[in-house]
mmCIF file of C-alpha atoms and ligand atoms in Angstrom:
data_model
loop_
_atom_site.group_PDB
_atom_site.id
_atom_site.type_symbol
_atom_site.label_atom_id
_atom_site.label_comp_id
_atom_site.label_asym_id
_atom_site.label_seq_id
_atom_site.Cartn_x
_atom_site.Cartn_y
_atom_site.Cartn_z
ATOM 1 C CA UNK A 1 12.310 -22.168 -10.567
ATOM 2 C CA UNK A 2 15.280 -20.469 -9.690
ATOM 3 C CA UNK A 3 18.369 -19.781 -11.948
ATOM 4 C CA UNK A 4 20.969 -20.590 -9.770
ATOM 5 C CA UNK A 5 21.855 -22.848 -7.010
ATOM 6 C CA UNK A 6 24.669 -24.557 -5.000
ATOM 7 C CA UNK A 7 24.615 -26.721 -2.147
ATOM 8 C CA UNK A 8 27.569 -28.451 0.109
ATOM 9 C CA UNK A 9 27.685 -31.683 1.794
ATOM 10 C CA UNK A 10 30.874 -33.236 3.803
ATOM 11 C CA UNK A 11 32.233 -36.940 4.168
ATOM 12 C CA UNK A 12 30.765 -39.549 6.435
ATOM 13 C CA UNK A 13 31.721 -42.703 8.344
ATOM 14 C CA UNK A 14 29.375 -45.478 7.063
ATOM 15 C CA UNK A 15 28.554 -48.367 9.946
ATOM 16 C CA UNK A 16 30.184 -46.949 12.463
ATOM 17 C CA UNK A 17 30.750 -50.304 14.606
ATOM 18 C CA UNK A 18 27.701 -52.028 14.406
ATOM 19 C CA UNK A 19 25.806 -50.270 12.504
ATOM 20 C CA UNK A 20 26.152 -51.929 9.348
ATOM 21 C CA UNK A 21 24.540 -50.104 6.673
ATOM 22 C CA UNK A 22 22.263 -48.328 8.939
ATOM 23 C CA UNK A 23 24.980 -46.136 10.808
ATOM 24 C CA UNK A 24 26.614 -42.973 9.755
ATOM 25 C CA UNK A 25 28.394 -40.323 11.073
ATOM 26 C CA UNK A 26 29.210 -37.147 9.068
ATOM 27 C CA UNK A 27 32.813 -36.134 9.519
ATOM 28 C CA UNK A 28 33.921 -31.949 9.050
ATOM 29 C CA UNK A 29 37.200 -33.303 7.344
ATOM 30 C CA UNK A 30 36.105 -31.929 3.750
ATOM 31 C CA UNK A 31 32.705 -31.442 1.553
ATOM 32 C CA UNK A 32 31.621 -31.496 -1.966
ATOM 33 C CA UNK A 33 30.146 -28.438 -3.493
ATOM 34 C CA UNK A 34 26.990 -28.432 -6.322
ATOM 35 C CA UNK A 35 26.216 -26.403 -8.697
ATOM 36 C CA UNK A 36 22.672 -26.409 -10.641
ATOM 37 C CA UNK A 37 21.800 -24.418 -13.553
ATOM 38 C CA UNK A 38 18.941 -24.676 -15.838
ATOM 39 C CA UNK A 39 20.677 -25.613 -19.510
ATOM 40 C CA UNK A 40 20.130 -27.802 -22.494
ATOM 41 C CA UNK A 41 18.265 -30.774 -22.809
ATOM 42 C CA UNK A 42 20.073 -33.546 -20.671
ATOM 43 C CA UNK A 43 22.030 -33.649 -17.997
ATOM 44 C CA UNK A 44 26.008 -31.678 -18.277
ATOM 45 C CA UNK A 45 28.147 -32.368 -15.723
ATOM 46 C CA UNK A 46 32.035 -31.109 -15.453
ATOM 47 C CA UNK A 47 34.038 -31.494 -12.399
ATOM 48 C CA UNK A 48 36.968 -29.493 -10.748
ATOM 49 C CA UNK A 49 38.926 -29.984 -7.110
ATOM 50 C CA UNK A 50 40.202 -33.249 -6.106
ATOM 51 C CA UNK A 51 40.877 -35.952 -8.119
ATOM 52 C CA UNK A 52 38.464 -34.648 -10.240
ATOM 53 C CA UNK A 53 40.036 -36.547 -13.306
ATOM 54 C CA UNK A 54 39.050 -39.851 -11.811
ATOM 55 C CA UNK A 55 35.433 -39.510 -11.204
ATOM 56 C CA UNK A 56 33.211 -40.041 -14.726
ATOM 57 C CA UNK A 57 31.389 -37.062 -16.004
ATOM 58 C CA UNK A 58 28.421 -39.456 -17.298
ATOM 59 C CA UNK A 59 25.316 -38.306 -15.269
ATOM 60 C CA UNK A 60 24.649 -42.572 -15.207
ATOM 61 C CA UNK A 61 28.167 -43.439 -13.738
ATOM 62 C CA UNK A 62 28.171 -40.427 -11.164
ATOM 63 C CA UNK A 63 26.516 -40.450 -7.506
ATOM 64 C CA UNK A 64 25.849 -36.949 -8.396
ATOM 65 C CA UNK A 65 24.263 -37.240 -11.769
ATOM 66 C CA UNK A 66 22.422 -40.176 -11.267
ATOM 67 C CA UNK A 67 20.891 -38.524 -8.198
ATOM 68 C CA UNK A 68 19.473 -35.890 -9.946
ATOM 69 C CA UNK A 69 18.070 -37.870 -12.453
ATOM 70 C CA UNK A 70 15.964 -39.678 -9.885
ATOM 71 C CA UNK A 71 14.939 -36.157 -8.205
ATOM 72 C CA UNK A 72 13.933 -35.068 -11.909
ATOM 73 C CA UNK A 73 11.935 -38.645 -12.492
ATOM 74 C CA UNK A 74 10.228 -37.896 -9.442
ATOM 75 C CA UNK A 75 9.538 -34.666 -9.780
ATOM 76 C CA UNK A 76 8.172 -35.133 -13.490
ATOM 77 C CA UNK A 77 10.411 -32.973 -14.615
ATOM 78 C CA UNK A 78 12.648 -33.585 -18.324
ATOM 79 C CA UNK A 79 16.527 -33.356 -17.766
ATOM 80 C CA UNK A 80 18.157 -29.881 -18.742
ATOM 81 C CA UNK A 81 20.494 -28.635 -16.645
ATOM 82 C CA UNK A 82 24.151 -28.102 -16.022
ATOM 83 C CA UNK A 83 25.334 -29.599 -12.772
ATOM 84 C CA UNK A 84 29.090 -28.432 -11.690
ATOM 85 C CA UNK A 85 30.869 -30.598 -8.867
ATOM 86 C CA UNK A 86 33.673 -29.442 -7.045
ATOM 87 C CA UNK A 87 35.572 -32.274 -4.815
ATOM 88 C CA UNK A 88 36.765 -31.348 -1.584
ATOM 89 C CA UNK A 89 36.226 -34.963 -0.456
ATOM 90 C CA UNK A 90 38.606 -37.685 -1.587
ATOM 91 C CA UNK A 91 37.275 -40.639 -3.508
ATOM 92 C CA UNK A 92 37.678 -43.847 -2.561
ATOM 93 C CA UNK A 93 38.567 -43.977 0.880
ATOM 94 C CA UNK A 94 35.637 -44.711 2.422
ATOM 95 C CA UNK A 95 34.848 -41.411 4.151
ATOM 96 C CA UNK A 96 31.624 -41.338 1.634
ATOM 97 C CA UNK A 97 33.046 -39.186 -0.974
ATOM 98 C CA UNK A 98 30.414 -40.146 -3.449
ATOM 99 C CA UNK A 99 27.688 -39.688 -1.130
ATOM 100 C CA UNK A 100 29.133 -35.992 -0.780
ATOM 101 C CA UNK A 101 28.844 -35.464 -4.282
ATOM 102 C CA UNK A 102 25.349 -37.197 -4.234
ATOM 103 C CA UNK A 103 23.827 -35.021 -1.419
ATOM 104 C CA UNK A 104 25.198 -31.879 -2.115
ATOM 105 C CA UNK A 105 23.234 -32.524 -5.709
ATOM 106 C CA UNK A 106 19.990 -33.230 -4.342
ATOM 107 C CA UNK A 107 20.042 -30.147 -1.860
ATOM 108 C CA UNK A 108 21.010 -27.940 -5.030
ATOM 109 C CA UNK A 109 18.797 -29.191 -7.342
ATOM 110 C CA UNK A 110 16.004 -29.401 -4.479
ATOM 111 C CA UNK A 111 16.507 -25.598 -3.925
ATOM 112 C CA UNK A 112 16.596 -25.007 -7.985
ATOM 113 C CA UNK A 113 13.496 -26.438 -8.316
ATOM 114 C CA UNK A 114 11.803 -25.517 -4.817
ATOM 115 C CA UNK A 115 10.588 -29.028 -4.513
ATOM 116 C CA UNK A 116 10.990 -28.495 -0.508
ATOM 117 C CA UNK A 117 11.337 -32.444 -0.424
ATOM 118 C CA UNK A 118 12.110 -33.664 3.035
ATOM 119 C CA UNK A 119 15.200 -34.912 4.332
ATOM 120 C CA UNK A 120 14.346 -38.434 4.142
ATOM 121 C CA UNK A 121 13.214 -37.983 0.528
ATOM 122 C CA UNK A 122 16.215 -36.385 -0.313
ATOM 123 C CA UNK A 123 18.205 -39.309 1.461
ATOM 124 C CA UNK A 124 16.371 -41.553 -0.853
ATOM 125 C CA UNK A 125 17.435 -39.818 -3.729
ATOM 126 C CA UNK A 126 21.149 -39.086 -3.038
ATOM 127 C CA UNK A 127 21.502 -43.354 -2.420
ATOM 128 C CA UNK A 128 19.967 -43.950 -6.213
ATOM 129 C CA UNK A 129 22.774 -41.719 -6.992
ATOM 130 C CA UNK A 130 25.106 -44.854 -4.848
ATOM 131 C CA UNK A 131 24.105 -47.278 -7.173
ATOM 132 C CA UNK A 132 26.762 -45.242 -9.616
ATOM 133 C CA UNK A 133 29.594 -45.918 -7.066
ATOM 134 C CA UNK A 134 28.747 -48.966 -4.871
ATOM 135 C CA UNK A 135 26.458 -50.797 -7.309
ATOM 136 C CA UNK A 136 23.629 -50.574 -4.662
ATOM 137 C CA UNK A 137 21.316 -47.788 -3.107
ATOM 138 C CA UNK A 138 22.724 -47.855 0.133
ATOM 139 C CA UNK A 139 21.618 -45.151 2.745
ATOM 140 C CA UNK A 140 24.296 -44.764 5.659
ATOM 141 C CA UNK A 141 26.941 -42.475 3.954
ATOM 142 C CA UNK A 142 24.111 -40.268 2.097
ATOM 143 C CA UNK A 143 22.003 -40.012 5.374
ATOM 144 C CA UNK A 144 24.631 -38.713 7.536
ATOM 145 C CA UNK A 145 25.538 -36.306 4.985
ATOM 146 C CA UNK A 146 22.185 -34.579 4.334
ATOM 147 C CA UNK A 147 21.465 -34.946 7.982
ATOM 148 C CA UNK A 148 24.423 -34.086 9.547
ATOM 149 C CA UNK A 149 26.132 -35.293 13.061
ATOM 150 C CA UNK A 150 25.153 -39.476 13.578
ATOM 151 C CA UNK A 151 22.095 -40.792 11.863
ATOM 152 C CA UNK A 152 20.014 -44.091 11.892
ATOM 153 C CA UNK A 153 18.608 -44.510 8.578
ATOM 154 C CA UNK A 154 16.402 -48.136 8.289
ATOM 155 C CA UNK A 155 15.160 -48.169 4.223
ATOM 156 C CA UNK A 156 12.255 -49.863 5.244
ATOM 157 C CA UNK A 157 8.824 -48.692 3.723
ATOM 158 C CA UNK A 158 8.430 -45.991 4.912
ATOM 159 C CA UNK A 159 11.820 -45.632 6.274
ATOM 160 C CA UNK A 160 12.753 -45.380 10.160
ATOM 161 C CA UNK A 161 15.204 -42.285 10.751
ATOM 162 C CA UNK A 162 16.777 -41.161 14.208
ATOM 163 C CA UNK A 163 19.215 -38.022 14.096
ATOM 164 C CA UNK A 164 21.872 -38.121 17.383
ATOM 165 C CA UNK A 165 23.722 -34.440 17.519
ATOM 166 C CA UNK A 166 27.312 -35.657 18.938
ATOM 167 C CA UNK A 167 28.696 -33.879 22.129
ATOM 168 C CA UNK A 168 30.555 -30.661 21.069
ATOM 169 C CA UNK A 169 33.657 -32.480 22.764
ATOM 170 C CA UNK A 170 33.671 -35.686 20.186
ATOM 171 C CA UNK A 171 36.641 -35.992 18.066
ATOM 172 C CA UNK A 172 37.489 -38.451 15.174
ATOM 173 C CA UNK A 173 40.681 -38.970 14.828
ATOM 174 C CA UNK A 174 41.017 -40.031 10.810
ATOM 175 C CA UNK A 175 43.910 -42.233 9.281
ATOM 176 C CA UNK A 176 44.224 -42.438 5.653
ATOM 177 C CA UNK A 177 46.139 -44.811 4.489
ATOM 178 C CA UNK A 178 47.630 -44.823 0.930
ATOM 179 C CA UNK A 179 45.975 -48.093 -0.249
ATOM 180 C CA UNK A 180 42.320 -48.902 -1.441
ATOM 181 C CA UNK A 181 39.649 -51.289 -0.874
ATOM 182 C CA UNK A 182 37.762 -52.317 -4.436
ATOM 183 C CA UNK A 183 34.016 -52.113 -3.361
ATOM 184 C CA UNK A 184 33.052 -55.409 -4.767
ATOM 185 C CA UNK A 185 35.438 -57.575 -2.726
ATOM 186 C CA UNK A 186 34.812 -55.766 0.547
ATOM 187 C CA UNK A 187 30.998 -56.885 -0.195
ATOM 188 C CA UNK A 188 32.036 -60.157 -0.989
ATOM 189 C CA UNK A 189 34.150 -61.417 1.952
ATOM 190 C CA UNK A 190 30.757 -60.653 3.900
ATOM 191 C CA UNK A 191 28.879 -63.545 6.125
ATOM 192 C CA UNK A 192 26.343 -64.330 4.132
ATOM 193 C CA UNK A 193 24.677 -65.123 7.914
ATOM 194 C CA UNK A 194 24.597 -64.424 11.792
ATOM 195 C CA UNK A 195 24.169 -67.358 14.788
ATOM 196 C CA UNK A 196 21.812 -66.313 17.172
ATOM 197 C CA UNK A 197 24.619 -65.091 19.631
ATOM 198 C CA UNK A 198 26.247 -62.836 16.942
ATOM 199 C CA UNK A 199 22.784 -61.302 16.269
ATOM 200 C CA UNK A 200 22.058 -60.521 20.154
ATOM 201 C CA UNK A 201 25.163 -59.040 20.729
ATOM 202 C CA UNK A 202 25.574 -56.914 17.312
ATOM 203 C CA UNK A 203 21.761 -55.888 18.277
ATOM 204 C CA UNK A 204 23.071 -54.957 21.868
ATOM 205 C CA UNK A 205 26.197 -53.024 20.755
ATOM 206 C CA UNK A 206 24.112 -50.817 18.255
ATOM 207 C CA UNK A 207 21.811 -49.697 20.342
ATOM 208 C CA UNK A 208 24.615 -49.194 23.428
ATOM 209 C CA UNK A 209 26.285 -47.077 21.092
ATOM 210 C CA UNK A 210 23.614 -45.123 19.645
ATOM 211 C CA UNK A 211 22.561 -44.493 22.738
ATOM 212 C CA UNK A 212 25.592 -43.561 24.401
ATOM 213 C CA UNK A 213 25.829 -40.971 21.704
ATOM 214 C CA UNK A 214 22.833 -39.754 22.603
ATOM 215 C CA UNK A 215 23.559 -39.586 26.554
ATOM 216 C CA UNK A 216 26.856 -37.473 25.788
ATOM 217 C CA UNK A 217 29.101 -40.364 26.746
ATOM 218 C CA UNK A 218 31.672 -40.570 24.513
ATOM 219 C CA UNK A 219 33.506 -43.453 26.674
ATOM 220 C CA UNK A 220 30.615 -45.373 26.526
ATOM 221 C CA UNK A 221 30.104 -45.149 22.861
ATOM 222 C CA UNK A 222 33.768 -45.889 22.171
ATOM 223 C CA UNK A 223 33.726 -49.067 23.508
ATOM 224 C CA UNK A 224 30.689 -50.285 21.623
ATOM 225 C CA UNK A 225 32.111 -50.019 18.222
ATOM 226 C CA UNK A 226 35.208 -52.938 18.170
ATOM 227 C CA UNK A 227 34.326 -55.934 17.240
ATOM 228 C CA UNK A 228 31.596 -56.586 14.713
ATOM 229 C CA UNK A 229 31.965 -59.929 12.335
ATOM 230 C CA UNK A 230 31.527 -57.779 9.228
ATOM 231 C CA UNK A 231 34.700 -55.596 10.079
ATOM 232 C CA UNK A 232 36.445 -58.425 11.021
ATOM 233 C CA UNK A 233 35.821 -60.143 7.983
ATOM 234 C CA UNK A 234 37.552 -57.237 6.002
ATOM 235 C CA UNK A 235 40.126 -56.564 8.375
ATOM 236 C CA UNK A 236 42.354 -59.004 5.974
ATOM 237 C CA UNK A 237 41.738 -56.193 3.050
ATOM 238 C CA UNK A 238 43.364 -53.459 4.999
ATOM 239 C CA UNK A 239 46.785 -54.354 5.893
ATOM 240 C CA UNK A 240 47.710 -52.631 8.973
ATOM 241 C CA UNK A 241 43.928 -51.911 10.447
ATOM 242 C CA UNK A 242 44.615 -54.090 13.698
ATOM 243 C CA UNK A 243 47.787 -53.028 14.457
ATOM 244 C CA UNK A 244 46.601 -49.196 13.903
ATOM 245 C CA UNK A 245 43.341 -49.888 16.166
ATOM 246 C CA UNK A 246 45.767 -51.170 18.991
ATOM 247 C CA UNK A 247 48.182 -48.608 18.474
ATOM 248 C CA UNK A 248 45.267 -45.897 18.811
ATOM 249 C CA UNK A 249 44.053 -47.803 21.893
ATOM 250 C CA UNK A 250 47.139 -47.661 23.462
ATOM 251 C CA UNK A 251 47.500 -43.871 22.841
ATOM 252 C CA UNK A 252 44.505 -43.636 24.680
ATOM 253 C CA UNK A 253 41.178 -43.567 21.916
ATOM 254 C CA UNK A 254 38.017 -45.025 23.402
ATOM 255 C CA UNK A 255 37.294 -47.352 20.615
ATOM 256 C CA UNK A 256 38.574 -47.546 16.764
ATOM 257 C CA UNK A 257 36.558 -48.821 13.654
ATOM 258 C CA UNK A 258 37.006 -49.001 10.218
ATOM 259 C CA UNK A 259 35.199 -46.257 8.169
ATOM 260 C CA UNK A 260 32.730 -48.071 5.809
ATOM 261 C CA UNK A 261 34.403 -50.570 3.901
ATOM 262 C CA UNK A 262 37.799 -48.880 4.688
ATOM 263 C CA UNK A 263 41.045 -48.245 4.188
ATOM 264 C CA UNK A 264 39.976 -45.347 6.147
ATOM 265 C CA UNK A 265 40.259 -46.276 9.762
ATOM 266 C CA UNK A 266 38.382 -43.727 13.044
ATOM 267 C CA UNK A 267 39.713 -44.033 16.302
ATOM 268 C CA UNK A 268 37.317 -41.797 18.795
ATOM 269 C CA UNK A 269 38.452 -39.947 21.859
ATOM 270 C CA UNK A 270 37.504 -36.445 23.785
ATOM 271 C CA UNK A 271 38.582 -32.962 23.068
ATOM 272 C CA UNK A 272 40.621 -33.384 25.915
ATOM 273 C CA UNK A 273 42.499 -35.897 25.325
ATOM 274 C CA UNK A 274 45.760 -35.964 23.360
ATOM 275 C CA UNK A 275 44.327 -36.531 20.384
ATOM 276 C CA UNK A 276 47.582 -35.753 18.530
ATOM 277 C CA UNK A 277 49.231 -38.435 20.103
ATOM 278 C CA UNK A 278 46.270 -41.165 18.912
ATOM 279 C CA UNK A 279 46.914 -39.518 15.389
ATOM 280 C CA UNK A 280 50.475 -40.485 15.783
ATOM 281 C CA UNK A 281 50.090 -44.123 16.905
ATOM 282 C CA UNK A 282 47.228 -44.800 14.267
ATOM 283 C CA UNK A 283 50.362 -43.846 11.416
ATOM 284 C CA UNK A 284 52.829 -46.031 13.463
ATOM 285 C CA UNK A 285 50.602 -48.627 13.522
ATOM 286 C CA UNK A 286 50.068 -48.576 9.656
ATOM 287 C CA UNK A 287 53.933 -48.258 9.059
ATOM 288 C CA UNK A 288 53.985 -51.557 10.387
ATOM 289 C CA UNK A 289 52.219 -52.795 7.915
ATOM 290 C CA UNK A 290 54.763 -50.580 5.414
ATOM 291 C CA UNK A 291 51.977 -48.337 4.657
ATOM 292 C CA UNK A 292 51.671 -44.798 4.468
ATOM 293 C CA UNK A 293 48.661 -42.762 5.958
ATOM 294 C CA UNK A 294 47.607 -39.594 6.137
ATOM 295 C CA UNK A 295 45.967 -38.302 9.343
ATOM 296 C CA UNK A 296 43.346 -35.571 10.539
ATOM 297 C CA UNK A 297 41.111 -34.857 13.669
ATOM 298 C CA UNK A 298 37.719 -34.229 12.932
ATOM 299 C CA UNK A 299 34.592 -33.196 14.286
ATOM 300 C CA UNK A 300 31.087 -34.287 13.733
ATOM 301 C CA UNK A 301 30.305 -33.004 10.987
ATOM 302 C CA UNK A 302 26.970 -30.473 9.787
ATOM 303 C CA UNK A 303 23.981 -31.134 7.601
ATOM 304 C CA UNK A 304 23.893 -30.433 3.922
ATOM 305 C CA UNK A 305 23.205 -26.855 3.186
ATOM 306 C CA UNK A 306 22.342 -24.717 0.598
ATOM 307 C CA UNK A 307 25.202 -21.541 0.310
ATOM 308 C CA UNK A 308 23.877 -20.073 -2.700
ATOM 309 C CA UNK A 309 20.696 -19.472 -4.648
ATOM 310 C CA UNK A 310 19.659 -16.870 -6.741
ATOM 311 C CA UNK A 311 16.041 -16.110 -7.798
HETATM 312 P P1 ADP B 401 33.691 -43.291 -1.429
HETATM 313 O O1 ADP B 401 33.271 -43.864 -0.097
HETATM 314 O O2 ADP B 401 34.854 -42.402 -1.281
HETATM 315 O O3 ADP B 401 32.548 -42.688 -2.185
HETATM 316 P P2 ADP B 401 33.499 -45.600 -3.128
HETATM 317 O O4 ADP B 401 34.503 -46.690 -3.302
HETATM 318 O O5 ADP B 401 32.172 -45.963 -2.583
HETATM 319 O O6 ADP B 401 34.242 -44.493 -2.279
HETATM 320 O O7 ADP B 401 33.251 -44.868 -4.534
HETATM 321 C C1 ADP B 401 34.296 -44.495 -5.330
HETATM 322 C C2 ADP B 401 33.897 -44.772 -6.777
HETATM 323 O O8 ADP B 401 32.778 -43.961 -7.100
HETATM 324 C C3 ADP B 401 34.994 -44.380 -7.762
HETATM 325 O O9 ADP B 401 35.059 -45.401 -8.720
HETATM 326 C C4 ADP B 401 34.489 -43.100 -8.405
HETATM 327 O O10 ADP B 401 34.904 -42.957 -9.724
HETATM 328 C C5 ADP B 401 32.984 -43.307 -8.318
HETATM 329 N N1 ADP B 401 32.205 -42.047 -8.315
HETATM 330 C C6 ADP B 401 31.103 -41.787 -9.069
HETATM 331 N N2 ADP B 401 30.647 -40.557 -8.830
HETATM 332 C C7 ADP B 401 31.446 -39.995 -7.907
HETATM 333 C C8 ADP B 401 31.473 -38.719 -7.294
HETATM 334 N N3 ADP B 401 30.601 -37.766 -7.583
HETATM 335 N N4 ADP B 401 32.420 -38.498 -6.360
HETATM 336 C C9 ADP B 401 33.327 -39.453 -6.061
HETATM 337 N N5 ADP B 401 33.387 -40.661 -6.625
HETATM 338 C C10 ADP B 401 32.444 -40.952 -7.559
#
């Protein structure tokens, strides 16, 4: 075992389109950073960086504790260790900030305990630590964070997994708007079922898109994402969304979905394109709505990576 080490994994867009719960896309907008040390019996966690007074320091209620735990069940191994979490990420937005925390902790502890698990084991792992957040072990946010750039991730047994590297020229332009989605209701305004025709055509626009990713077309893939009848049913929980999406549009981004559950709202264009300008008309198009957002242009973002470890 090693005595030291610490890991860093960034945010993610979870669906992207119509990829519900199977989708994500890691974003380079922030990233967590883990800590592991070897330490008394149990589990310690403390927490520093952003909005670290709002996230619980019980290893049960956070992605990142609870993550580790299931890494030590696995492993056989009896909880004692200190685990230190700094936020870059911002919780609650739906750019995955939990799943940050959640794969950045896995990686670390992985590398602590030279367990050399593979990435979809350690995918596994980081969405028990979900449950602590979303209630459920789901896979998109925590996939694209410990694989990096746009992942499939199917939690079948064994699972399915497809890694995409985006074109060097994709950007994600990011609107943040200064209101939040409670987890629970966007899960509960969900179809609880598909027609036939809904289910060809959400089957036809994820693979269009994935694989548009995969041929470099970044047109292509922008205008497979609108549309799907689980964003639209949350649209009504994110005042502003469609206005915003149209706004972008009009500015000239090649398609715009909501990140996840949302508020957080990704319009996609080309390096060169005036992506400043699509930043712009996704804030007018939320001050519409009266509501403030904050705005960034991303990248695709890398995997989760070990920056330290000491023997
Ligand atoms: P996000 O997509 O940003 O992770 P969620 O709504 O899924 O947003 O999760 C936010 C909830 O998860 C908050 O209630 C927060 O307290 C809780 N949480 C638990 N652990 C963490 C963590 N390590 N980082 C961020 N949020 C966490």
């Amino acid at each position: 075992m090693k005595s030291f080490a610490r890991a860093r994994a960034c945010s993610s867009i979870g669906n992207v389109g119509y990829g519900f719960d199977v989708f994500g896309l890691a974003v380079d907008i922030a990233a967590d950073e883990v800590e592991i040390t070897p330490g008394p019996p149990g589990l310690h966690l403390t927490i520093t960086g952003r909005d670290a007074e709002n996230i619980p320091t019980d290893p049960d209620a956070n992605s990142a504790g609870r993550a580790v735990l299931a890494l030590l069940a696995k492993a056989g191994i009896a909880p004692a260790f200190n685990l230190r979490i700094n936020k870059g990420t911002r919780s609650g937005s739906g750019l995955g900030s939990s799943a940050a925390s959640a794969a950045a902790a896995v990686v670390a502890a992985d590398a602590l305990l030279e367990l050399n698990l593979s990435r979809t084991d350690l995918t596994l792992l980081a969405a028990e630590g979900e449950r602590a957040s979303a209630g459920a072990a789901h896979t998109d946010n925590v996939a694209a964070a410990i694989h990096g750039g746009f992942v499939i991730f199917s939690n079948e047994s064994p699972p399915r997994v497809a890694t995409v590297t985006p074109p060097a020229t994709l950007r994600i332009v990011l609107a943040l708007p200064a209101t939040r989605v409670n987890t629970k209701d966007a899960r509960a305004v969900l179809p609880q079922s598909v027609t036939v025709p809904e289910y060809s055509r959400g089957a036809a626009r994820a693979a269009l898109s994935a694989l548009a990713l995969a041929n470099a077309d970044i047109a292509a893939f922008g205008s497979c994402l609108e549309g799907s009848i689980f964003e639209a049913a949350r649209t009504k929980l994110v005042p502003g969304f469609a206005a915003a999406c149209a706004a972008s549009r009009n500015a000239g981004a090649l398609g715009c979905v909501m990140s996840g559950a949302g508020p957080t709202t990704a319009a996609i264009c080309r390096a060169d394109q005036d992506a400043a300008a699509i930043a712009a008309a996704l804030k007018a198009g939320f001050a519409s709505a009266k509501i403030d957002a904050e705005t960034f242009i991303a990248r695709s973002g890398p995997p989760a990576a070990v920056i330290e470890a000491r023997p």
